[in-house]
């Protein structure tokens, strides 16, 4: 059990997401950085669908009200346990009464606090992720508040090894263009309906993550993307990663809390394999986009899976070695 | 934009594909979409088949390597897919039009050239079939709005509109189930609970149900 | 790769109940296979850390003095180090294992550059005893 000590806003319970309810209008939610969540769960020997706390605002502080193993992944955020520094992407054993503090990140924008066994909240429509719009899932369907108490499914002193870490996804799977973090984009239905100059500028330009960027969507700022002619599109299903271009020409990239349908013209889709990179891009930072094919999008997903499989193998091996 | 004469398939990254039916937005093609959704939802590589407005999104369990085969199967199924006339319940909703409940009524007045009373009357005239659910938990996309009311989506989406907002986006209309952002023009408000995650199914309405809107009050 | 490193690898395989291991480096290809009881393994003597103000590597891997996601080294010459304090990482594939100081003291010298592949028991840091 942990108790939230900070007043920090917008921290939520997230797992891999809620799948199978799009037809009821329910979006997937889920962690903005799927890899960070998966690695936290691997470090703790948790099931893949275990939920964690996603923390987008710092400083953040919790007290362990009982012994519990935990991992901190995602943004590198100067974590300390009772003042002792914890490296990024690290698993540790907390004792009753210890305080975990997460400072302002030096890289990345979202940290994940994973607890042994996963966060113990009820599964609603197949997921523990917080559905903010629908006010269900997570802890009472809302962001966490000071004083909230959250239980772990496997508290106590861990029988698995703690006090080790893994190389972060940004080191293991680097992707940059001209010194900026980059994401691969697959063109979408209305791509050809935008001016050629706009299309070229999209790939060539730098895009600033504006302050109006959150779990619903990232609003970017750059050279406006203009259509050849105005478009009104029938509402249809969309997924996280879809780049919508409203009339103003400034793109909005749908993120994990995005609604599951929309009708703004679609320029492209940030591929699922790279969406974590955007989820870690801080407000005010700049990113670039790289055009890719469907085959490349699949290969990128496989690269991510290989990395996770390799980490899983090494963690198991370390577990054996520590017995 | 011109109306497509052939069905169109496009990709939503490696997560899903979008099938768009040809022709004008109408109930008969929507009934074929419902039928296609039932079939495609059973295919091995498909996680969920999600009807939209005369279109269908298929999300992948795992992105298929052979995309062409899936697309061919989809097109073939569409050709052989008769309308599936779902006959649901009729639900009546009282609506207050205009004033603080319809913050974008003036934009619809300006775009359509109609007065508030005419807009409210035209908007309440049809028995609206629920074409699809989407946007947010419990939200229904309705078909059959009078084309004279069509108003483009807003230049900049609104950060939050209230639960129960009755709004127009292009040729479509709908009622929001909870407060949240929207790019549509809100012209009125109703009160109804559309979603309860503890129920099965969690959404109160489903494709094929009908909505009857009734003017409770018009604020001029 | 030294004989001692190969011996250490064999110990590690035994401890992990692993059947074998294969290592490829430029100019080298090493295959180790363990039969269930025939292998006689020489266990290296534990380093008596308290006697010498040297910190030694606890195993095979890449020695990192700075976390790959951070810019500052964990400790530098002149840093005061407590017993049990994290002073380096041993990177094995994507895994990072902690290297902690066996004793308290002040860092007098860093003997191994960050990123060096090390074997077992190599001195990488010298302390002035506290």
PDB file of N, CA, C and O in Angstrom, chain A residues 14-85:
ATOM      1  N   UNK A  14      -2.739   3.361 -15.007  1.00  0.00           N
ATOM      2  CA  UNK A  14      -2.815   2.921 -16.403  1.00  0.00           C
ATOM      3  C   UNK A  14      -2.232   1.525 -16.550  1.00  0.00           C
ATOM      4  O   UNK A  14      -1.242   1.195 -15.901  1.00  0.00           O
ATOM      5  N   UNK A  15      -2.843   0.749 -17.433  1.00  0.00           N
ATOM      6  CA  UNK A  15      -2.230  -0.509 -17.858  1.00  0.00           C
ATOM      7  C   UNK A  15      -2.049  -0.442 -19.373  1.00  0.00           C
ATOM      8  O   UNK A  15      -1.973   0.664 -19.932  1.00  0.00           O
ATOM      9  N   UNK A  16      -1.983  -1.597 -20.059  1.00  0.00           N
ATOM     10  CA  UNK A  16      -1.741  -1.543 -21.506  1.00  0.00           C
ATOM     11  C   UNK A  16      -2.920  -0.960 -22.280  1.00  0.00           C
ATOM     12  O   UNK A  16      -2.761  -0.533 -23.423  1.00  0.00           O
ATOM     13  N   UNK A  17      -4.086  -0.933 -21.653  1.00  0.00           N
ATOM     14  CA  UNK A  17      -5.222  -0.295 -22.304  1.00  0.00           C
ATOM     15  C   UNK A  17      -6.453  -1.182 -22.296  1.00  0.00           C
ATOM     16  O   UNK A  17      -6.397  -2.362 -21.951  1.00  0.00           O
ATOM     17  N   UNK A  18      -7.573  -0.548 -22.685  1.00  0.00           N
ATOM     18  CA  UNK A  18      -8.876  -1.219 -22.651  1.00  0.00           C
ATOM     19  C   UNK A  18      -9.273  -1.523 -24.094  1.00  0.00           C
ATOM     20  O   UNK A  18      -9.539  -0.612 -24.871  1.00  0.00           O
ATOM     21  N   UNK A  19      -9.275  -2.798 -24.423  1.00  0.00           N
ATOM     22  CA  UNK A  19      -9.548  -3.178 -25.807  1.00  0.00           C
ATOM     23  C   UNK A  19     -10.880  -3.913 -25.884  1.00  0.00           C
ATOM     24  O   UNK A  19     -11.234  -4.655 -24.978  1.00  0.00           O
ATOM     25  N   UNK A  20     -11.613  -3.673 -26.939  1.00  0.00           N
ATOM     26  CA  UNK A  20     -12.850  -4.412 -27.159  1.00  0.00           C
ATOM     27  C   UNK A  20     -14.116  -3.632 -26.866  1.00  0.00           C
ATOM     28  O   UNK A  20     -15.211  -4.160 -27.018  1.00  0.00           O
ATOM     29  N   UNK A  21     -13.997  -2.362 -26.453  1.00  0.00           N
ATOM     30  CA  UNK A  21     -15.196  -1.571 -26.169  1.00  0.00           C
ATOM     31  C   UNK A  21     -15.299  -0.340 -27.063  1.00  0.00           C
ATOM     32  O   UNK A  21     -16.066   0.570 -26.777  1.00  0.00           O
ATOM     33  N   UNK A  22     -14.515  -0.307 -28.152  1.00  0.00           N
ATOM     34  CA  UNK A  22     -14.582   0.827 -29.081  1.00  0.00           C
ATOM     35  C   UNK A  22     -16.011   0.999 -29.593  1.00  0.00           C
ATOM     36  O   UNK A  22     -16.481   2.117 -29.783  1.00  0.00           O
ATOM     37  N   UNK A  23     -16.700  -0.119 -29.796  1.00  0.00           N
ATOM     38  CA  UNK A  23     -18.068  -0.097 -30.315  1.00  0.00           C
ATOM     39  C   UNK A  23     -19.074   0.505 -29.349  1.00  0.00           C
ATOM     40  O   UNK A  23     -20.222   0.763 -29.734  1.00  0.00           O
ATOM     41  N   UNK A  24     -18.683   0.748 -28.102  1.00  0.00           N
ATOM     42  CA  UNK A  24     -19.535   1.464 -27.141  1.00  0.00           C
ATOM     43  C   UNK A  24     -19.072   2.907 -26.989  1.00  0.00           C
ATOM     44  O   UNK A  24     -19.506   3.622 -26.089  1.00  0.00           O
ATOM     45  N   UNK A  25     -18.101   3.289 -27.806  1.00  0.00           N
ATOM     46  CA  UNK A  25     -17.578   4.656 -27.716  1.00  0.00           C
ATOM     47  C   UNK A  25     -16.465   4.796 -26.693  1.00  0.00           C
ATOM     48  O   UNK A  25     -16.104   5.912 -26.324  1.00  0.00           O
ATOM     49  N   UNK A  26     -15.937   3.660 -26.213  1.00  0.00           N
ATOM     50  CA  UNK A  26     -14.925   3.696 -25.160  1.00  0.00           C
ATOM     51  C   UNK A  26     -13.525   3.559 -25.773  1.00  0.00           C
ATOM     52  O   UNK A  26     -13.202   2.517 -26.348  1.00  0.00           O
ATOM     53  N   UNK A  27     -12.729   4.605 -25.656  1.00  0.00           N
ATOM     54  CA  UNK A  27     -11.355   4.591 -26.173  1.00  0.00           C
ATOM     55  C   UNK A  27     -10.481   3.667 -25.346  1.00  0.00           C
ATOM     56  O   UNK A  27     -10.893   3.152 -24.302  1.00  0.00           O
ATOM     57  N   UNK A  28      -9.240   3.467 -25.816  1.00  0.00           N
ATOM     58  CA  UNK A  28      -8.410   2.443 -25.184  1.00  0.00           C
ATOM     59  C   UNK A  28      -7.734   2.908 -23.891  1.00  0.00           C
ATOM     60  O   UNK A  28      -7.408   2.100 -23.043  1.00  0.00           O
ATOM     61  N   UNK A  29      -7.504   4.221 -23.719  1.00  0.00           N
ATOM     62  CA  UNK A  29      -6.690   4.712 -22.594  1.00  0.00           C
ATOM     63  C   UNK A  29      -5.368   3.954 -22.573  1.00  0.00           C
ATOM     64  O   UNK A  29      -4.879   3.550 -23.608  1.00  0.00           O
ATOM     65  N   UNK A  30      -4.797   3.720 -21.396  1.00  0.00           N
ATOM     66  CA  UNK A  30      -3.544   2.965 -21.307  1.00  0.00           C
ATOM     67  C   UNK A  30      -2.334   3.875 -21.252  1.00  0.00           C
ATOM     68  O   UNK A  30      -2.420   5.086 -21.493  1.00  0.00           O
ATOM     69  N   UNK A  31      -1.187   3.265 -20.915  1.00  0.00           N
ATOM     70  CA  UNK A  31       0.043   4.022 -20.694  1.00  0.00           C
ATOM     71  C   UNK A  31       0.464   4.775 -21.955  1.00  0.00           C
ATOM     72  O   UNK A  31       0.376   4.245 -23.061  1.00  0.00           O
ATOM     73  N   UNK A  32       0.926   6.011 -21.787  1.00  0.00           N
ATOM     74  CA  UNK A  32       1.433   6.807 -22.912  1.00  0.00           C
ATOM     75  C   UNK A  32       2.758   6.225 -23.400  1.00  0.00           C
ATOM     76  O   UNK A  32       3.128   6.396 -24.546  1.00  0.00           O
ATOM     77  N   UNK A  33       3.510   5.597 -22.495  1.00  0.00           N
ATOM     78  CA  UNK A  33       4.771   4.943 -22.874  1.00  0.00           C
ATOM     79  C   UNK A  33       4.628   3.453 -22.557  1.00  0.00           C
ATOM     80  O   UNK A  33       4.893   3.013 -21.429  1.00  0.00           O
ATOM     81  N   UNK A  34       4.166   2.704 -23.559  1.00  0.00           N
ATOM     82  CA  UNK A  34       3.931   1.267 -23.370  1.00  0.00           C
ATOM     83  C   UNK A  34       5.201   0.523 -22.981  1.00  0.00           C
ATOM     84  O   UNK A  34       5.152  -0.433 -22.216  1.00  0.00           O
ATOM     85  N   UNK A  35       6.346   0.958 -23.526  1.00  0.00           N
ATOM     86  CA  UNK A  35       7.591   0.245 -23.241  1.00  0.00           C
ATOM     87  C   UNK A  35       8.003   0.435 -21.783  1.00  0.00           C
ATOM     88  O   UNK A  35       8.432  -0.514 -21.124  1.00  0.00           O
ATOM     89  N   UNK A  36       7.880   1.655 -21.274  1.00  0.00           N
ATOM     90  CA  UNK A  36       8.254   1.917 -19.878  1.00  0.00           C
ATOM     91  C   UNK A  36       7.394   1.067 -18.940  1.00  0.00           C
ATOM     92  O   UNK A  36       7.890   0.504 -17.962  1.00  0.00           O
ATOM     93  N   UNK A  37       6.094   0.992 -19.237  1.00  0.00           N
ATOM     94  CA  UNK A  37       5.200   0.175 -18.408  1.00  0.00           C
ATOM     95  C   UNK A  37       5.606  -1.302 -18.492  1.00  0.00           C
ATOM     96  O   UNK A  37       5.722  -1.982 -17.467  1.00  0.00           O
ATOM     97  N   UNK A  38       5.851  -1.784 -19.715  1.00  0.00           N
ATOM     98  CA  UNK A  38       6.204  -3.196 -19.901  1.00  0.00           C
ATOM     99  C   UNK A  38       7.501  -3.524 -19.161  1.00  0.00           C
ATOM    100  O   UNK A  38       7.612  -4.577 -18.523  1.00  0.00           O
ATOM    101  N   UNK A  39       8.488  -2.615 -19.221  1.00  0.00           N
ATOM    102  CA  UNK A  39       9.773  -2.869 -18.566  1.00  0.00           C
ATOM    103  C   UNK A  39       9.621  -2.871 -17.048  1.00  0.00           C
ATOM    104  O   UNK A  39      10.218  -3.701 -16.356  1.00  0.00           O
ATOM    105  N   UNK A  40       8.828  -1.952 -16.522  1.00  0.00           N
ATOM    106  CA  UNK A  40       8.571  -1.931 -15.079  1.00  0.00           C
ATOM    107  C   UNK A  40       7.973  -3.256 -14.631  1.00  0.00           C
ATOM    108  O   UNK A  40       8.377  -3.831 -13.611  1.00  0.00           O
ATOM    109  N   UNK A  41       7.010  -3.746 -15.418  1.00  0.00           N
ATOM    110  CA  UNK A  41       6.380  -5.014 -15.072  1.00  0.00           C
ATOM    111  C   UNK A  41       7.364  -6.185 -15.197  1.00  0.00           C
ATOM    112  O   UNK A  41       7.354  -7.095 -14.375  1.00  0.00           O
ATOM    113  N   UNK A  42       8.229  -6.144 -16.211  1.00  0.00           N
ATOM    114  CA  UNK A  42       9.245  -7.204 -16.361  1.00  0.00           C
ATOM    115  C   UNK A  42      10.201  -7.217 -15.170  1.00  0.00           C
ATOM    116  O   UNK A  42      10.546  -8.279 -14.651  1.00  0.00           O
ATOM    117  N   UNK A  43      10.643  -6.031 -14.745  1.00  0.00           N
ATOM    118  CA  UNK A  43      11.597  -5.945 -13.638  1.00  0.00           C
ATOM    119  C   UNK A  43      11.022  -6.542 -12.357  1.00  0.00           C
ATOM    120  O   UNK A  43      11.753  -7.061 -11.515  1.00  0.00           O
ATOM    121  N   UNK A  44       9.686  -6.445 -12.221  1.00  0.00           N
ATOM    122  CA  UNK A  44       9.040  -6.919 -11.000  1.00  0.00           C
ATOM    123  C   UNK A  44       8.483  -8.331 -11.136  1.00  0.00           C
ATOM    124  O   UNK A  44       7.922  -8.875 -10.185  1.00  0.00           O
ATOM    125  N   UNK A  45       8.620  -8.916 -12.320  1.00  0.00           N
ATOM    126  CA  UNK A  45       8.012 -10.228 -12.539  1.00  0.00           C
ATOM    127  C   UNK A  45       6.496 -10.164 -12.559  1.00  0.00           C
ATOM    128  O   UNK A  45       5.819 -11.147 -12.256  1.00  0.00           O
ATOM    129  N   UNK A  46       5.952  -9.008 -12.930  1.00  0.00           N
ATOM    130  CA  UNK A  46       4.496  -8.834 -12.991  1.00  0.00           C
ATOM    131  C   UNK A  46       3.937  -9.376 -14.299  1.00  0.00           C
ATOM    132  O   UNK A  46       4.648  -9.440 -15.296  1.00  0.00           O
ATOM    133  N   UNK A  47       2.624  -9.697 -14.306  1.00  0.00           N
ATOM    134  CA  UNK A  47       2.005 -10.038 -15.589  1.00  0.00           C
ATOM    135  C   UNK A  47       2.006  -8.818 -16.526  1.00  0.00           C
ATOM    136  O   UNK A  47       2.067  -7.671 -16.064  1.00  0.00           O
ATOM    137  N   UNK A  48       1.929  -9.088 -17.832  1.00  0.00           N
ATOM    138  CA  UNK A  48       1.965  -8.013 -18.834  1.00  0.00           C
ATOM    139  C   UNK A  48       0.842  -7.004 -18.657  1.00  0.00           C
ATOM    140  O   UNK A  48       0.987  -5.842 -19.027  1.00  0.00           O
ATOM    141  N   UNK A  49      -0.302  -7.469 -18.131  1.00  0.00           N
ATOM    142  CA  UNK A  49      -1.451  -6.564 -18.054  1.00  0.00           C
ATOM    143  C   UNK A  49      -1.535  -5.846 -16.706  1.00  0.00           C
ATOM    144  O   UNK A  49      -2.551  -5.225 -16.400  1.00  0.00           O
ATOM    145  N   UNK A  50      -0.460  -5.916 -15.894  1.00  0.00           N
ATOM    146  CA  UNK A  50      -0.472  -5.242 -14.597  1.00  0.00           C
ATOM    147  C   UNK A  50      -0.514  -3.719 -14.786  1.00  0.00           C
ATOM    148  O   UNK A  50       0.055  -3.190 -15.737  1.00  0.00           O
ATOM    149  N   UNK A  51      -1.191  -3.042 -13.875  1.00  0.00           N
ATOM    150  CA  UNK A  51      -1.338  -1.588 -13.956  1.00  0.00           C
ATOM    151  C   UNK A  51      -0.306  -0.896 -13.072  1.00  0.00           C
ATOM    152  O   UNK A  51       0.189  -1.470 -12.105  1.00  0.00           O
ATOM    153  N   UNK A  52       0.023   0.342 -13.449  1.00  0.00           N
ATOM    154  CA  UNK A  52       1.002   1.150 -12.713  1.00  0.00           C
ATOM    155  C   UNK A  52       0.467   2.573 -12.593  1.00  0.00           C
ATOM    156  O   UNK A  52      -0.602   2.893 -13.124  1.00  0.00           O
ATOM    157  N   UNK A  53       1.222   3.425 -11.880  1.00  0.00           N
ATOM    158  CA  UNK A  53       0.866   4.841 -11.838  1.00  0.00           C
ATOM    159  C   UNK A  53       1.651   5.562 -12.929  1.00  0.00           C
ATOM    160  O   UNK A  53       2.867   5.402 -13.025  1.00  0.00           O
ATOM    161  N   UNK A  54       0.960   6.345 -13.725  1.00  0.00           N
ATOM    162  CA  UNK A  54       1.619   7.190 -14.722  1.00  0.00           C
ATOM    163  C   UNK A  54       1.678   8.604 -14.159  1.00  0.00           C
ATOM    164  O   UNK A  54       0.654   9.169 -13.790  1.00  0.00           O
ATOM    165  N   UNK A  55       2.888   9.138 -14.104  1.00  0.00           N
ATOM    166  CA  UNK A  55       3.108  10.424 -13.430  1.00  0.00           C
ATOM    167  C   UNK A  55       3.656  11.437 -14.436  1.00  0.00           C
ATOM    168  O   UNK A  55       4.788  11.303 -14.904  1.00  0.00           O
ATOM    169  N   UNK A  56       2.850  12.463 -14.779  1.00  0.00           N
ATOM    170  CA  UNK A  56       3.297  13.431 -15.774  1.00  0.00           C
ATOM    171  C   UNK A  56       3.768  14.758 -15.169  1.00  0.00           C
ATOM    172  O   UNK A  56       4.227  15.630 -15.904  1.00  0.00           O
ATOM    173  N   UNK A  57       3.598  14.937 -13.835  1.00  0.00           N
ATOM    174  CA  UNK A  57       3.940  16.217 -13.210  1.00  0.00           C
ATOM    175  C   UNK A  57       4.806  15.936 -11.988  1.00  0.00           C
ATOM    176  O   UNK A  57       4.565  15.003 -11.246  1.00  0.00           O
ATOM    177  N   UNK A  58       5.802  16.792 -11.796  1.00  0.00           N
ATOM    178  CA  UNK A  58       6.789  16.565 -10.746  1.00  0.00           C
ATOM    179  C   UNK A  58       6.904  17.822  -9.905  1.00  0.00           C
ATOM    180  O   UNK A  58       6.578  18.909 -10.384  1.00  0.00           O
ATOM    181  N   UNK A  59       7.386  17.757  -8.660  1.00  0.00           N
ATOM    182  CA  UNK A  59       7.835  16.587  -7.936  1.00  0.00           C
ATOM    183  C   UNK A  59       6.636  15.733  -7.514  1.00  0.00           C
ATOM    184  O   UNK A  59       5.517  16.225  -7.388  1.00  0.00           O
ATOM    185  N   UNK A  60       6.907  14.445  -7.292  1.00  0.00           N
ATOM    186  CA  UNK A  60       5.857  13.508  -6.911  1.00  0.00           C
ATOM    187  C   UNK A  60       6.399  12.666  -5.773  1.00  0.00           C
ATOM    188  O   UNK A  60       7.538  12.209  -5.825  1.00  0.00           O
ATOM    189  N   UNK A  61       5.563  12.485  -4.749  1.00  0.00           N
ATOM    190  CA  UNK A  61       6.047  11.797  -3.556  1.00  0.00           C
ATOM    191  C   UNK A  61       5.005  10.821  -3.029  1.00  0.00           C
ATOM    192  O   UNK A  61       3.817  11.166  -2.964  1.00  0.00           O
ATOM    193  N   UNK A  62       5.445   9.617  -2.694  1.00  0.00           N
ATOM    194  CA  UNK A  62       4.549   8.648  -2.051  1.00  0.00           C
ATOM    195  C   UNK A  62       5.261   8.049  -0.845  1.00  0.00           C
ATOM    196  O   UNK A  62       6.492   7.989  -0.799  1.00  0.00           O
ATOM    197  N   UNK A  63       4.463   7.613   0.134  1.00  0.00           N
ATOM    198  CA  UNK A  63       5.006   6.877   1.277  1.00  0.00           C
ATOM    199  C   UNK A  63       4.514   5.436   1.197  1.00  0.00           C
ATOM    200  O   UNK A  63       3.339   5.198   0.917  1.00  0.00           O
ATOM    201  N   UNK A  64       5.428   4.504   1.417  1.00  0.00           N
ATOM    202  CA  UNK A  64       5.031   3.101   1.480  1.00  0.00           C
ATOM    203  C   UNK A  64       4.491   2.833   2.874  1.00  0.00           C
ATOM    204  O   UNK A  64       5.204   3.019   3.858  1.00  0.00           O
ATOM    205  N   UNK A  65       3.234   2.419   2.964  1.00  0.00           N
ATOM    206  CA  UNK A  65       2.652   2.135   4.270  1.00  0.00           C
ATOM    207  C   UNK A  65       2.844   0.661   4.634  1.00  0.00           C
ATOM    208  O   UNK A  65       2.413   0.228   5.679  1.00  0.00           O
ATOM    209  N   UNK A  66       3.458  -0.096   3.732  1.00  0.00           N
ATOM    210  CA  UNK A  66       3.912  -1.448   4.058  1.00  0.00           C
ATOM    211  C   UNK A  66       5.059  -1.794   3.110  1.00  0.00           C
ATOM    212  O   UNK A  66       5.290  -1.108   2.125  1.00  0.00           O
ATOM    213  N   UNK A  67       5.805  -2.850   3.424  1.00  0.00           N
ATOM    214  CA  UNK A  67       6.900  -3.290   2.558  1.00  0.00           C
ATOM    215  C   UNK A  67       6.341  -3.577   1.166  1.00  0.00           C
ATOM    216  O   UNK A  67       5.278  -4.166   1.036  1.00  0.00           O
ATOM    217  N   UNK A  68       7.071  -3.189   0.150  1.00  0.00           N
ATOM    218  CA  UNK A  68       6.622  -3.485  -1.213  1.00  0.00           C
ATOM    219  C   UNK A  68       7.770  -3.256  -2.197  1.00  0.00           C
ATOM    220  O   UNK A  68       8.469  -2.249  -2.122  1.00  0.00           O
ATOM    221  N   UNK A  69       7.966  -4.218  -3.112  1.00  0.00           N
ATOM    222  CA  UNK A  69       8.935  -4.003  -4.199  1.00  0.00           C
ATOM    223  C   UNK A  69       8.288  -3.103  -5.239  1.00  0.00           C
ATOM    224  O   UNK A  69       7.069  -3.141  -5.437  1.00  0.00           O
ATOM    225  N   UNK A  70       9.102  -2.272  -5.876  1.00  0.00           N
ATOM    226  CA  UNK A  70       8.576  -1.342  -6.879  1.00  0.00           C
ATOM    227  C   UNK A  70       9.644  -1.095  -7.935  1.00  0.00           C
ATOM    228  O   UNK A  70      10.833  -1.375  -7.728  1.00  0.00           O
ATOM    229  N   UNK A  71       9.208  -0.558  -9.063  1.00  0.00           N
ATOM    230  CA  UNK A  71      10.147  -0.140 -10.104  1.00  0.00           C
ATOM    231  C   UNK A  71       9.729   1.240 -10.582  1.00  0.00           C
ATOM    232  O   UNK A  71       8.533   1.556 -10.625  1.00  0.00           O
ATOM    233  N   UNK A  72      10.721   2.073 -10.887  1.00  0.00           N
ATOM    234  CA  UNK A  72      10.445   3.379 -11.491  1.00  0.00           C
ATOM    235  C   UNK A  72      11.037   3.360 -12.896  1.00  0.00           C
ATOM    236  O   UNK A  72      12.234   3.108 -13.071  1.00  0.00           O
ATOM    237  N   UNK A  73      10.175   3.587 -13.888  1.00  0.00           N
ATOM    238  CA  UNK A  73      10.624   3.572 -15.288  1.00  0.00           C
ATOM    239  C   UNK A  73      10.121   4.842 -15.973  1.00  0.00           C
ATOM    240  O   UNK A  73       9.480   5.683 -15.355  1.00  0.00           O
ATOM    241  N   UNK A  74      10.398   4.961 -17.258  1.00  0.00           N
ATOM    242  CA  UNK A  74       9.974   6.150 -18.008  1.00  0.00           C
ATOM    243  C   UNK A  74      10.989   7.266 -17.852  1.00  0.00           C
ATOM    244  O   UNK A  74      12.202   7.025 -17.859  1.00  0.00           O
ATOM    245  N   UNK A  75      10.466   8.495 -17.679  1.00  0.00           N
ATOM    246  CA  UNK A  75      11.339   9.666 -17.603  1.00  0.00           C
ATOM    247  C   UNK A  75      12.431   9.480 -16.551  1.00  0.00           C
ATOM    248  O   UNK A  75      12.181   8.927 -15.477  1.00  0.00           O
ATOM    249  N   UNK A  76      13.666   9.947 -16.874  1.00  0.00           N
ATOM    250  CA  UNK A  76      14.756   9.923 -15.897  1.00  0.00           C
ATOM    251  C   UNK A  76      14.525  11.099 -14.952  1.00  0.00           C
ATOM    252  O   UNK A  76      14.676  12.247 -15.333  1.00  0.00           O
ATOM    253  N   UNK A  77      14.104  10.791 -13.713  1.00  0.00           N
ATOM    254  CA  UNK A  77      13.580  11.883 -12.897  1.00  0.00           C
ATOM    255  C   UNK A  77      14.181  11.970 -11.499  1.00  0.00           C
ATOM    256  O   UNK A  77      13.503  12.366 -10.568  1.00  0.00           O
ATOM    257  N   UNK A  78      15.473  11.664 -11.334  1.00  0.00           N
ATOM    258  CA  UNK A  78      16.130  11.907 -10.043  1.00  0.00           C
ATOM    259  C   UNK A  78      15.314  11.325  -8.899  1.00  0.00           C
ATOM    260  O   UNK A  78      14.926  12.047  -7.975  1.00  0.00           O
ATOM    261  N   UNK A  79      15.070  10.034  -8.966  1.00  0.00           N
ATOM    262  CA  UNK A  79      14.274   9.390  -7.925  1.00  0.00           C
ATOM    263  C   UNK A  79      15.134   9.113  -6.698  1.00  0.00           C
ATOM    264  O   UNK A  79      16.325   8.798  -6.817  1.00  0.00           O
ATOM    265  N   UNK A  80      14.518   9.244  -5.529  1.00  0.00           N
ATOM    266  CA  UNK A  80      15.207   8.856  -4.296  1.00  0.00           C
ATOM    267  C   UNK A  80      14.244   8.089  -3.401  1.00  0.00           C
ATOM    268  O   UNK A  80      13.042   8.351  -3.393  1.00  0.00           O
ATOM    269  N   UNK A  81      14.807   7.118  -2.659  1.00  0.00           N
ATOM    270  CA  UNK A  81      14.032   6.386  -1.660  1.00  0.00           C
ATOM    271  C   UNK A  81      14.655   6.727  -0.314  1.00  0.00           C
ATOM    272  O   UNK A  81      15.815   6.359  -0.061  1.00  0.00           O
ATOM    273  N   UNK A  82      13.905   7.447   0.509  1.00  0.00           N
ATOM    274  CA  UNK A  82      14.444   7.965   1.769  1.00  0.00           C
ATOM    275  C   UNK A  82      15.786   8.676   1.545  1.00  0.00           C
ATOM    276  O   UNK A  82      16.738   8.493   2.309  1.00  0.00           O
ATOM    277  N   UNK A  83      15.858   9.439   0.464  1.00  0.00           N
ATOM    278  CA  UNK A  83      17.053  10.231   0.195  1.00  0.00           C
ATOM    279  C   UNK A  83      18.133   9.509  -0.589  1.00  0.00           C
ATOM    280  O   UNK A  83      19.049  10.138  -1.105  1.00  0.00           O
ATOM    281  N   UNK A  84      18.055   8.170  -0.676  1.00  0.00           N
ATOM    282  CA  UNK A  84      19.053   7.407  -1.429  1.00  0.00           C
ATOM    283  C   UNK A  84      18.682   7.408  -2.908  1.00  0.00           C
ATOM    284  O   UNK A  84      17.575   7.015  -3.263  1.00  0.00           O
ATOM    285  N   UNK A  85      19.605   7.845  -3.782  1.00  0.00           N
ATOM    286  CA  UNK A  85      19.250   7.925  -5.197  1.00  0.00           C
ATOM    287  C   UNK A  85      18.976   6.565  -5.828  1.00  0.00           C
ATOM    288  O   UNK A  85      19.617   5.568  -5.487  1.00  0.00           O
TER     289      UNK A  85
END
